[in-house]
CSV table of C-alpha atoms and ligand atoms in Angstrom, one decimal:
chain,number,residue,atom,x,y,z
G,915,MET,CA,-22.4,43.4,-49.6
G,916,ASN,CA,-23.7,40.0,-50.6
G,917,LYS,CA,-23.6,37.6,-47.7
G,918,TYR,CA,-23.4,34.7,-50.2
G,919,ARG,CA,-19.8,34.0,-51.3
G,920,ASP,CA,-18.8,33.1,-54.8
G,921,LEU,CA,-19.4,29.5,-55.7
G,922,ALA,CA,-16.1,27.7,-55.2
G,923,PRO,CA,-16.7,23.9,-54.9
G,924,SER,CA,-13.6,22.0,-53.7
G,925,LEU,CA,-11.7,19.9,-56.2
G,926,ARG,CA,-12.4,16.4,-55.1
G,927,THR,CA,-11.1,13.0,-56.1
G,928,ILE,CA,-14.5,11.2,-56.4
G,929,MET,CA,-14.2,7.5,-56.0
G,930,THR,CA,-17.8,6.6,-55.4
G,931,PRO,CA,-20.2,4.6,-57.6
G,932,GLY,CA,-21.5,8.0,-58.8
G,933,PRO,CA,-21.7,10.8,-59.3
G,934,VAL,CA,-18.0,10.8,-60.4
G,935,GLU,CA,-15.6,13.4,-61.8
G,936,VAL,CA,-16.6,15.0,-65.1
G,937,ASP,CA,-14.3,15.2,-68.0
G,938,PRO,CA,-13.3,18.9,-68.6
G,939,ARG,CA,-14.5,18.5,-72.2
G,940,VAL,CA,-18.0,17.8,-70.8
G,941,LEU,CA,-17.8,20.8,-68.5
G,942,ARG,CA,-16.7,23.0,-71.4
G,943,ALA,CA,-19.6,21.7,-73.5
G,944,MET,CA,-22.1,22.7,-70.7
G,945,SER,CA,-20.9,26.3,-70.8
G,946,PHE,CA,-21.8,26.9,-74.5
G,947,PRO,CA,-24.7,29.3,-75.4
G,948,ILE,CA,-28.3,28.0,-75.2
G,949,LEU,CA,-30.1,27.2,-78.4
G,950,GLY,CA,-33.9,27.1,-78.8
G,951,GLN,CA,-35.2,23.5,-78.8
G,952,PHE,CA,-36.7,23.8,-82.3
G,953,ASP,CA,-33.7,25.6,-83.8
G,954,PRO,CA,-32.4,23.4,-86.6
G,955,GLU,CA,-28.9,23.7,-85.1
G,956,PHE,CA,-30.2,22.2,-81.9
G,957,THR,CA,-32.4,19.5,-83.5
G,958,HIS,CA,-29.3,18.4,-85.5
G,959,LEU,CA,-27.5,18.0,-82.1
G,960,MET,CA,-30.5,15.9,-80.9
G,961,ASN,CA,-30.2,13.7,-84.0
G,962,GLU,CA,-26.5,13.2,-83.5
G,963,THR,CA,-27.0,12.3,-79.9
G,964,MET,CA,-29.6,9.7,-80.8
G,965,GLU,CA,-27.2,8.3,-83.4
G,966,MET,CA,-24.4,8.1,-80.9
G,967,LEU,CA,-26.6,6.5,-78.2
G,968,ARG,CA,-27.4,3.7,-80.7
G,969,GLN,CA,-23.7,3.0,-80.9
G,970,LEU,CA,-23.3,3.2,-77.1
G,971,PHE,CA,-26.1,0.7,-76.6
G,972,GLN,CA,-24.9,-1.4,-79.6
G,973,THR,CA,-28.3,-1.4,-81.1
G,974,ASN,CA,-30.2,-0.7,-84.3
G,975,ASN,CA,-33.3,0.4,-82.4
G,976,ARG,CA,-35.0,3.4,-83.9
G,977,ARG,CA,-35.6,4.7,-80.3
G,978,ALA,CA,-32.6,5.8,-78.4
G,979,TYR,CA,-32.8,9.2,-76.6
G,980,PRO,CA,-32.5,10.7,-73.2
G,981,ILE,CA,-35.2,11.4,-70.6
G,982,ASP,CA,-34.6,14.6,-68.6
G,983,GLY,CA,-34.1,13.7,-65.0
G,984,SER,CA,-31.6,11.4,-63.1
G,985,SER,CA,-31.3,7.7,-64.0
G,986,ARG,CA,-34.4,6.9,-62.1
G,987,SER,CA,-36.4,9.0,-64.6
G,988,GLY,CA,-35.4,6.6,-67.4
G,989,ILE,CA,-36.4,3.6,-65.3
G,990,GLU,CA,-39.7,5.2,-64.4
G,991,ALA,CA,-40.5,6.3,-68.0
G,992,LEU,CA,-40.0,2.8,-69.3
G,993,LEU,CA,-41.9,1.0,-66.6
G,994,THR,CA,-44.7,3.6,-66.5
G,995,SER,CA,-45.1,3.3,-70.3
G,996,LEU,CA,-44.7,-0.4,-70.6
G,997,ILE,CA,-46.7,-1.7,-67.6
G,998,GLU,CA,-50.5,-1.7,-67.6
G,999,PRO,CA,-52.3,-2.0,-64.3
G,1000,GLY,CA,-52.7,-5.7,-63.6
G,1001,ASP,CA,-49.7,-6.8,-65.7
G,1002,ARG,CA,-47.5,-9.5,-64.1
G,1003,VAL,CA,-43.9,-8.3,-63.7
G,1004,LEU,CA,-41.0,-10.4,-62.5
G,1005,VAL,CA,-38.1,-8.7,-60.7
G,1006,PRO,CA,-35.0,-10.7,-59.7
G,1007,ILE,CA,-33.6,-8.9,-56.7
G,1008,TYR,CA,-29.9,-9.1,-55.6
G,1009,GLY,CA,-29.5,-5.6,-54.1
G,1010,ARG,CA,-31.1,-2.2,-53.4
G,1011,PHE,CA,-31.8,-1.3,-57.0
G,1012,GLY,CA,-33.9,-4.4,-57.6
G,1013,HIS,CA,-36.1,-3.1,-54.8
G,1014,LEU,CA,-36.4,0.2,-56.7
G,1015,LEU,CA,-37.7,-1.7,-59.7
G,1016,VAL,CA,-40.3,-3.4,-57.5
G,1017,GLU,CA,-41.4,-0.2,-56.0
G,1018,ILE,CA,-41.8,1.6,-59.4
G,1019,SER,CA,-43.6,-1.5,-60.9
G,1020,GLU,CA,-46.0,-1.6,-58.0
G,1021,ARG,CA,-46.8,2.1,-58.4
G,1022,CYS,CA,-47.7,1.2,-62.0
G,1023,GLY,CA,-50.3,-1.2,-60.7
G,1024,ALA,CA,-48.4,-4.4,-61.6
G,1025,GLU,CA,-48.8,-7.7,-59.9
G,1026,VAL,CA,-45.1,-8.0,-58.9
G,1027,ILE,CA,-43.5,-11.3,-58.5
G,1028,THR,CA,-40.0,-11.3,-57.0
G,1029,MET,CA,-37.1,-13.7,-56.6
G,1030,GLU,CA,-34.3,-12.9,-54.2
G,1031,ARG,CA,-30.6,-13.8,-54.0
G,1032,GLU,CA,-28.6,-12.9,-50.9
G,1033,TRP,CA,-26.6,-9.7,-51.3
G,1034,GLY,CA,-23.1,-10.2,-52.6
G,1035,ALA,CA,-24.2,-12.9,-55.1
G,1036,VAL,CA,-26.2,-13.0,-58.4
G,1037,PHE,CA,-28.6,-15.5,-60.0
G,1038,GLU,CA,-27.8,-18.3,-62.4
G,1039,PRO,CA,-29.5,-17.1,-65.6
G,1040,ALA,CA,-31.1,-20.5,-65.8
G,1041,ASP,CA,-32.9,-19.9,-62.5
G,1042,ILE,CA,-34.3,-16.6,-63.8
G,1043,ILE,CA,-35.4,-18.3,-67.0
G,1044,GLY,CA,-37.1,-21.1,-65.0
G,1045,ARG,CA,-39.0,-18.6,-63.0
G,1046,ILE,CA,-40.1,-16.8,-66.1
G,1047,ARG,CA,-41.5,-20.1,-67.5
G,1048,GLU,CA,-43.2,-20.8,-64.2
G,1049,THR,CA,-44.8,-17.4,-63.7
G,1050,GLY,CA,-45.5,-16.1,-67.2
G,1051,PRO,CA,-44.8,-12.4,-66.6
G,1052,SER,CA,-45.5,-9.9,-69.4
G,1053,LEU,CA,-42.4,-8.0,-68.3
G,1054,VAL,CA,-39.1,-8.8,-66.6
G,1055,ALA,CA,-37.2,-5.9,-65.0
G,1056,MET,CA,-33.7,-6.4,-63.7
G,1057,VAL,CA,-30.4,-4.7,-62.8
G,1058,HIS,CA,-27.2,-5.4,-64.7
G,1059,GLY,CA,-24.7,-3.8,-62.4
G,1060,GLU,CA,-25.8,-3.5,-58.7
G,1061,THR,CA,-23.9,-0.6,-57.2
G,1062,SER,CA,-25.2,-1.5,-53.7
G,1063,THR,CA,-23.3,-4.8,-53.6
G,1064,GLY,CA,-20.7,-4.4,-56.4
G,1065,CYS,CA,-22.1,-7.4,-58.3
G,1066,MET,CA,-22.9,-7.8,-62.0
G,1067,GLN,CA,-25.7,-10.1,-63.2
G,1068,PRO,CA,-24.9,-12.2,-66.3
G,1069,LEU,CA,-27.8,-11.8,-68.7
G,1070,ASP,CA,-27.0,-14.8,-71.0
G,1071,GLY,CA,-30.0,-16.4,-72.5
G,1072,ILE,CA,-32.5,-14.3,-70.5
G,1073,GLY,CA,-33.4,-12.1,-73.5
G,1074,LYS,CA,-33.9,-15.0,-75.7
G,1075,ALA,CA,-36.2,-16.8,-73.2
G,1076,CYS,CA,-38.2,-13.6,-72.7
G,1077,ARG,CA,-38.7,-13.4,-76.5
G,1078,GLU,CA,-39.9,-17.0,-76.7
G,1079,LEU,CA,-42.2,-16.6,-73.7
G,1080,GLY,CA,-43.7,-13.3,-74.7
G,1081,ALA,CA,-42.2,-11.1,-72.0
G,1082,LEU,CA,-40.5,-7.8,-72.4
G,1083,LEU,CA,-37.0,-7.6,-70.8
G,1084,VAL,CA,-36.1,-4.2,-69.3
G,1085,VAL,CA,-32.6,-3.8,-67.9
G,1086,ASP,CA,-31.1,-1.2,-65.6
G,1087,ALA,CA,-27.6,-0.6,-67.0
G,1088,VAL,CA,-27.3,2.6,-65.1
G,1089,ALA,CA,-24.0,1.6,-63.5
G,1090,THR,CA,-22.5,-0.3,-66.4
G,1091,VAL,CA,-23.0,1.7,-69.6
G,1092,GLY,CA,-19.8,3.3,-70.7
G,1093,GLY,CA,-17.7,1.0,-68.3
G,1094,VAL,CA,-18.8,-2.4,-69.4
G,1095,GLU,CA,-20.1,-3.2,-72.9
G,1096,ILE,CA,-23.9,-3.4,-73.3
G,1097,LYS,CA,-24.9,-5.5,-76.2
G,1098,THR,CA,-28.6,-4.6,-76.5
G,1099,ASP,CA,-29.4,-6.3,-79.7
G,1100,GLU,CA,-27.1,-9.4,-79.3
G,1101,TRP,CA,-28.4,-10.0,-75.7
G,1102,MET,CA,-32.0,-9.4,-77.0
G,1103,LEU,CA,-32.8,-6.7,-74.4
G,1104,ASP,CA,-36.1,-5.0,-75.2
G,1105,ALA,CA,-35.4,-1.8,-73.2
G,1106,VAL,CA,-32.3,-0.5,-71.5
G,1107,ILE,CA,-31.6,2.5,-69.2
G,1108,GLY,CA,-28.2,4.0,-68.9
G,1109,GLY,CA,-26.8,6.5,-66.3
G,1110,THR,CA,-24.9,9.7,-67.1
G,1111,GLN,CA,-23.2,10.3,-63.7
G,1112,LYS,CA,-21.3,7.1,-63.6
G,1113,CYS,CA,-19.1,5.5,-66.3
G,1114,LEU,CA,-20.1,8.2,-68.9
G,1115,SER,CA,-18.7,10.9,-66.5
G,1116,VAL,CA,-21.5,13.4,-67.2
G,1117,PRO,CA,-23.3,15.1,-64.4
G,1118,ALA,CA,-26.6,13.6,-63.2
G,1119,GLY,CA,-29.7,15.1,-65.0
G,1120,MET,CA,-30.4,12.9,-68.0
G,1121,ALA,CA,-31.1,9.2,-68.5
G,1122,PRO,CA,-30.3,7.7,-71.9
G,1123,ILE,CA,-32.7,4.9,-72.9
G,1124,THR,CA,-33.3,2.7,-75.8
G,1125,TYR,CA,-36.2,0.3,-76.7
G,1126,ASN,CA,-37.1,-1.9,-79.6
G,1127,ASP,CA,-40.2,-2.3,-81.7
G,1128,ARG,CA,-41.6,-5.0,-79.3
G,1129,ALA,CA,-41.6,-2.5,-76.5
G,1130,GLU,CA,-42.8,0.3,-78.7
G,1131,SER,CA,-45.8,-1.7,-79.9
G,1132,LYS,CA,-46.9,-2.2,-76.3
G,1133,LEU,CA,-46.8,1.4,-75.5
G,1134,LEU,CA,-48.4,2.4,-78.8
G,1135,LYS,CA,-51.4,0.2,-78.0
G,1136,ARG,CA,-51.9,2.4,-74.9
G,1137,LYS,CA,-51.2,5.6,-76.9
G,1138,LYS,CA,-54.6,5.6,-78.6
G,1139,ILE,CA,-56.2,6.7,-75.4
G,1140,GLU,CA,-53.6,9.3,-74.7
G,1141,ARG,CA,-54.1,10.7,-78.2
G,1142,GLY,CA,-57.7,11.3,-77.2
G,1143,LEU,CA,-56.5,13.2,-74.1
G,1144,ARG,CA,-54.2,15.3,-76.2
G,1145,ASP,CA,-56.8,16.2,-78.9
G,1146,PRO,CA,-60.0,17.6,-77.4
G,1147,ALA,CA,-61.9,16.5,-80.5
G,1148,LEU,CA,-61.3,12.9,-79.5
G,1149,SER,CA,-62.4,11.1,-76.4
G,1150,THR,CA,-61.3,12.7,-73.1
G,1151,ALA,CA,-62.0,9.7,-71.0
G,1152,MET,CA,-59.1,8.4,-69.0
G,1153,ASP,CA,-59.1,4.7,-69.9
G,1154,SER,CA,-57.7,2.2,-67.4
G,1155,THR,CA,-55.0,1.2,-69.8
G,1156,ALA,CA,-53.8,4.8,-70.4
G,1157,ILE,CA,-50.2,5.8,-69.5
G,1158,ARG,CA,-50.8,7.7,-66.2
G,1159,SER,CA,-47.7,10.0,-66.4
G,1160,ASN,CA,-47.6,12.9,-68.7
G,1161,TYR,CA,-43.9,13.7,-68.2
G,1162,PHE,CA,-42.8,10.0,-68.6
G,1163,ASP,CA,-45.2,9.1,-71.4
G,1164,LEU,CA,-42.8,7.5,-74.0
G,1165,SER,CA,-45.5,7.6,-76.7
G,1166,GLN,CA,-45.4,11.4,-76.5
G,1167,LEU,CA,-41.6,11.6,-75.8
G,1168,GLN,CA,-40.7,9.6,-78.9
G,1169,ASP,CA,-42.8,12.0,-81.1
G,1170,TYR,CA,-40.7,14.8,-79.6
G,1171,TRP,CA,-37.5,12.9,-80.4
G,1172,SER,CA,-38.5,12.3,-84.0
G,1173,PRO,CA,-38.7,14.4,-87.2
G,1174,ALA,CA,-42.2,15.4,-86.1
G,1175,ARG,CA,-40.7,17.2,-83.1
G,1176,LEU,CA,-44.2,17.3,-81.4
G,1177,ASN,CA,-43.7,19.6,-78.4
G,1178,HIS,CA,-43.6,17.9,-75.1
G,1179,HIS,CA,-41.3,19.6,-72.6
G,1180,THR,CA,-38.6,22.2,-72.8
G,1181,GLU,CA,-35.3,20.4,-73.5
G,1182,ALA,CA,-32.5,20.6,-71.0
G,1183,THR,CA,-30.2,22.2,-73.5
G,1184,SER,CA,-26.9,22.3,-71.5
G,1185,MET,CA,-27.5,18.7,-70.3
G,1186,LEU,CA,-27.9,17.6,-73.9
G,1187,TYR,CA,-24.6,19.3,-74.8
G,1188,ALA,CA,-23.0,17.4,-71.8
G,1189,LEU,CA,-24.5,14.0,-72.7
G,1190,ARG,CA,-23.5,14.5,-76.4
G,1191,GLU,CA,-19.9,15.3,-75.4
G,1192,GLY,CA,-19.7,12.4,-72.8
G,1193,VAL,CA,-20.9,9.9,-75.3
G,1194,ARG,CA,-18.7,11.3,-78.0
G,1195,LEU,CA,-15.7,10.9,-75.7
G,1196,THR,CA,-16.8,7.3,-74.9
G,1197,LEU,CA,-17.1,6.4,-78.6
G,1198,GLU,CA,-13.8,8.1,-79.4
G,1199,GLU,CA,-12.1,5.9,-76.8
G,1200,GLY,CA,-13.9,2.8,-78.2
G,1201,LEU,CA,-16.3,0.6,-76.3
G,1202,PRO,CA,-14.0,-2.4,-75.9
G,1203,GLU,CA,-11.1,-0.2,-75.1
G,1204,ARG,CA,-13.0,1.7,-72.5
G,1205,ALA,CA,-14.2,-1.6,-70.9
G,1206,ALA,CA,-10.6,-2.8,-70.9
G,1207,ARG,CA,-9.5,0.5,-69.2
G,1208,HIS,CA,-12.0,-0.1,-66.4
G,1209,LYS,CA,-10.7,-3.6,-65.9
G,1210,TYR,CA,-7.1,-2.4,-65.9
G,1211,HIS,CA,-7.7,0.0,-63.0
G,1212,GLU,CA,-9.9,-2.4,-61.2
G,1213,ARG,CA,-7.1,-4.9,-61.1
G,1214,ALA,CA,-4.6,-2.4,-59.7
G,1215,LEU,CA,-7.1,-1.2,-57.1
G,1216,VAL,CA,-7.9,-4.8,-56.0
G,1217,ALA,CA,-4.2,-5.7,-55.8
G,1218,GLY,CA,-3.6,-2.7,-53.5
G,1219,ILE,CA,-6.6,-3.5,-51.3
G,1220,GLN,CA,-5.6,-7.1,-50.9
G,1221,ALA,CA,-2.0,-6.1,-50.2
G,1222,MET,CA,-3.3,-4.1,-47.2
G,1223,GLY,CA,-4.8,-7.3,-45.9
G,1224,LEU,CA,-8.3,-6.0,-46.4
G,1225,SER,CA,-11.1,-8.4,-47.7
G,1226,LEU,CA,-13.3,-7.8,-50.6
G,1227,TYR,CA,-17.1,-8.2,-50.1
G,1228,GLY,CA,-19.1,-10.4,-52.4
G,1229,ASP,CA,-18.6,-13.4,-54.7
G,1230,PRO,CA,-15.5,-12.6,-56.8
G,1231,SER,CA,-16.9,-14.5,-59.8
G,1232,CYS,CA,-19.6,-11.9,-60.3
G,1233,LYS,CA,-17.7,-8.8,-59.3
G,1234,LEU,CA,-18.9,-5.6,-61.0
G,1235,PRO,CA,-15.6,-4.2,-62.6
G,1236,VAL,CA,-16.5,-0.6,-61.9
G,1237,VAL,CA,-17.3,-0.9,-58.1
G,1238,THR,CA,-15.1,-2.6,-55.5
G,1239,CYS,CA,-16.7,-3.4,-52.1
G,1240,ILE,CA,-14.4,-3.8,-49.1
G,1241,LEU,CA,-15.3,-5.2,-45.7
G,1242,ILE,CA,-14.6,-2.5,-43.1
G,1243,PRO,CA,-12.1,-3.9,-40.6
G,1244,GLU,CA,-13.6,-4.4,-37.1
G,1245,GLU,CA,-11.1,-2.1,-35.3
G,1246,VAL,CA,-12.2,1.1,-37.2
G,1247,ASP,CA,-15.3,3.1,-37.6
G,1248,GLY,CA,-16.1,3.2,-41.4
G,1249,GLU,CA,-17.6,6.7,-41.2
G,1250,GLU,CA,-14.6,8.2,-39.4
G,1251,VAL,CA,-12.3,6.7,-42.1
G,1252,ARG,CA,-14.5,8.2,-44.9
G,1253,SER,CA,-14.5,11.6,-43.2
G,1254,MET,CA,-10.7,11.7,-42.9
G,1255,LEU,CA,-10.3,10.7,-46.5
G,1256,LEU,CA,-12.6,13.6,-47.5
G,1257,ASP,CA,-11.3,16.2,-45.1
G,1258,ASP,CA,-7.5,15.5,-45.3
G,1259,PHE,CA,-7.1,14.0,-48.7
G,1260,GLY,CA,-10.1,15.4,-50.6
G,1261,ILE,CA,-11.1,11.8,-51.6
G,1262,GLU,CA,-14.7,10.6,-51.5
G,1263,ILE,CA,-15.5,6.9,-51.2
G,1264,ALA,CA,-19.0,5.6,-50.4
G,1265,SER,CA,-20.6,3.7,-47.6
G,1266,SER,CA,-23.6,1.4,-48.3
G,1267,PHE,CA,-27.3,0.8,-47.7
G,1268,GLY,CA,-29.6,-1.5,-45.8
G,1269,PRO,CA,-28.1,-4.7,-44.5
G,1270,LEU,CA,-24.6,-3.5,-45.6
G,1271,LYS,CA,-24.7,-0.1,-43.9
G,1272,GLY,CA,-21.6,0.2,-41.7
G,1273,GLN,CA,-20.3,-3.2,-43.1
G,1274,ILE,CA,-18.6,-2.2,-46.3
G,1275,TRP,CA,-17.0,0.7,-48.2
G,1276,ARG,CA,-17.7,1.0,-51.9
G,1277,ILE,CA,-15.0,2.4,-54.2
G,1278,GLY,CA,-16.0,3.3,-57.7
G,1279,THR,CA,-13.6,3.3,-60.7
G,1280,MET,CA,-15.8,4.9,-63.2
G,1281,GLY,CA,-15.3,7.0,-66.3
G,1282,PHE,CA,-13.0,10.0,-65.8
G,1283,SER,CA,-12.4,9.1,-62.2
G,1284,CYS,CA,-11.1,5.7,-63.3
G,1285,SER,CA,-7.4,6.6,-63.6
G,1286,LYS,CA,-4.0,5.5,-62.4
G,1287,LYS,CA,-3.6,8.8,-60.5
G,1288,ASN,CA,-6.8,8.3,-58.6
G,1289,VAL,CA,-6.3,4.7,-57.8
G,1290,LEU,CA,-2.8,5.3,-56.4
G,1291,HIS,CA,-3.9,8.3,-54.4
G,1292,THR,CA,-6.9,6.4,-53.0
G,1293,LEU,CA,-4.7,3.5,-51.9
G,1294,GLY,CA,-2.1,5.7,-50.4
G,1295,ALA,CA,-4.7,7.8,-48.5
G,1296,LEU,CA,-6.7,4.8,-47.3
G,1297,GLU,CA,-3.5,3.1,-46.0
G,1298,ALA,CA,-2.5,6.3,-44.2
G,1299,THR,CA,-5.9,6.8,-42.7
G,1300,LEU,CA,-6.2,3.2,-41.5
G,1301,LEU,CA,-2.8,3.5,-39.8
G,1302,ARG,CA,-3.9,6.8,-38.2
G,1303,TYR,CA,-6.9,5.0,-36.7
G,1304,GLY,CA,-4.7,2.2,-35.4
G,1305,CYS,CA,-5.5,-0.5,-37.9
G,1306,LYS,CA,-2.5,-2.6,-38.4
G,1307,VAL,CA,-2.1,-2.6,-42.2
G,1308,PRO,CA,1.4,-3.2,-43.7
G,1309,ALA,CA,2.8,0.2,-44.5
G,1310,GLY,CA,3.7,0.9,-48.1
G,1311,GLU,CA,2.5,-2.4,-49.6
G,1312,ALA,CA,-0.8,-1.2,-51.2
G,1313,VAL,CA,0.6,1.3,-53.6
G,1314,GLN,CA,3.5,-1.0,-54.5
G,1315,ALA,CA,1.1,-3.8,-55.3
G,1316,ALA,CA,-0.9,-1.5,-57.5
G,1317,LEU,CA,2.2,-0.3,-59.2
G,1318,GLU,CA,3.2,-3.9,-59.7
G,1319,ALA,CA,-0.2,-4.7,-61.3
G,1320,TYR,CA,0.1,-1.8,-63.6
G,1321,ALA,CA,3.7,-2.8,-64.5
G,1322,LEU,CA,2.5,-6.4,-65.3
G,1323,THR,CA,-0.2,-5.1,-67.6
G,1324,ALA,CA,2.4,-2.9,-69.3
G,1325,VAL,CA,4.6,-6.0,-69.9
G,1326,ASN,CA,1.6,-7.7,-71.6
G,1327,GLY,CA,1.3,-4.6,-73.8
G,1328,ALA,CA,-2.3,-3.9,-72.7
G,1329,VAL,CA,-2.0,-0.4,-71.3
G,1330,PRO,CA,-5.0,1.7,-72.3
G,1331,ALA,CA,-4.4,4.9,-74.4
G,1332,VAL,CA,-6.5,7.0,-72.0
G,1333,ASN,CA,-5.2,7.7,-68.4
R,1019,PLP,C1,-27.9,0.5,-60.5
R,1019,PLP,C2,-28.6,1.8,-60.2
R,1019,PLP,N1,-29.8,2.0,-60.7
R,1019,PLP,C3,-30.5,3.1,-60.6
R,1019,PLP,C4,-29.9,4.2,-59.9
R,1019,PLP,C5,-30.7,5.4,-59.7
R,1019,PLP,O1,-30.1,6.5,-60.3
R,1019,PLP,P1,-30.3,8.0,-60.0
R,1019,PLP,O2,-29.9,8.2,-58.6
R,1019,PLP,O3,-29.5,8.7,-61.0
R,1019,PLP,O4,-31.8,8.3,-60.2
R,1019,PLP,C6,-28.6,4.1,-59.4
R,1019,PLP,C7,-28.0,5.2,-58.6
R,1019,PLP,O5,-27.1,5.1,-57.9
R,1019,PLP,C8,-27.9,2.8,-59.6
R,1019,PLP,O6,-26.7,2.7,-59.1
């Protein structure tokens, strides 16, 4: 007798800022038979995925393909390939994931300059542009949607300034892609990283990226040395400008994701099926329509939270539409509430990190999890849980307020086709 039981994960309502529930169409795609990575049938799927990623990122870039690994792998691949030791890198920080960009840039040997905004707020783009002028970085790395604080940084004019001042702009759009429109070319972003397990509703395990010719020319300058390393007939010396990572060397990866199909790693076949289906679903829904759906459910959730008398955390003018942060009322223990939501209602919401640990809950409304059913269940369950723990919220108001918000949108004729 096998002591290990059959796998039977509980069916959860996942209302965190990722990972979130996966569309059944994506789950089905993952169960299809494996193809060899050089099988023309598979390389055709790779080509289609690249084509769809260009649409997702709203770009004409030649390079748009996934890195195998969680979203951090996409960030690390770009920074490792674009930063030479000694390069000056500017990182505006307004939450935890800004610190991640600092850490990775430092590991690449960069001279990192930071600017910080208190958590719960974002920068005026003009302040970032001013700092770029002052410090002359060769690369600026920043987060578009900060899941740690529920804030979204406007990017207006930053790409243009980077272009004028000779810096590359790398943007972490892990939390926003598929939930907020990302206009890579219009915003003049040189490189963008997306996440799968958030608004695309695909499991974690791949990181779609795109980068333009400016970024590519920087990494190709470094490639010369790597070529030497790959071909024993050429120099084998490790030059100080060489890309140090083999797995995350974009100069090699882009040859693999090109008609040359130069072997690099074994492709994660089932993950590629999943990503292809997740992006296909997103494009089918339409990018503006999908962004509107995320706003639609955010409005209802916020109406419900406020009707309970709870306060939102952060500056509302820069709220990230796909993550809602709530100040935990003093009379309850945030972790007890989260446990009851999970144990009794099967609903998962998130806590937070660093200075916000124990201060806020974070509720995600992302991708397949971003639905009327989930918003109404979460509000009802949160209200019941708070009452159970003696928090005096007005009974019955939250769900009614959310229903009212939904009804108002219906009157305006703006109900999304999905969910
Ligand atoms: C904004 C942001 N960037 C990067 C990451 C890192 O992604 P992963 O955990 O998939 O490596 C996350 C994960 O939550 C995130 O929210």
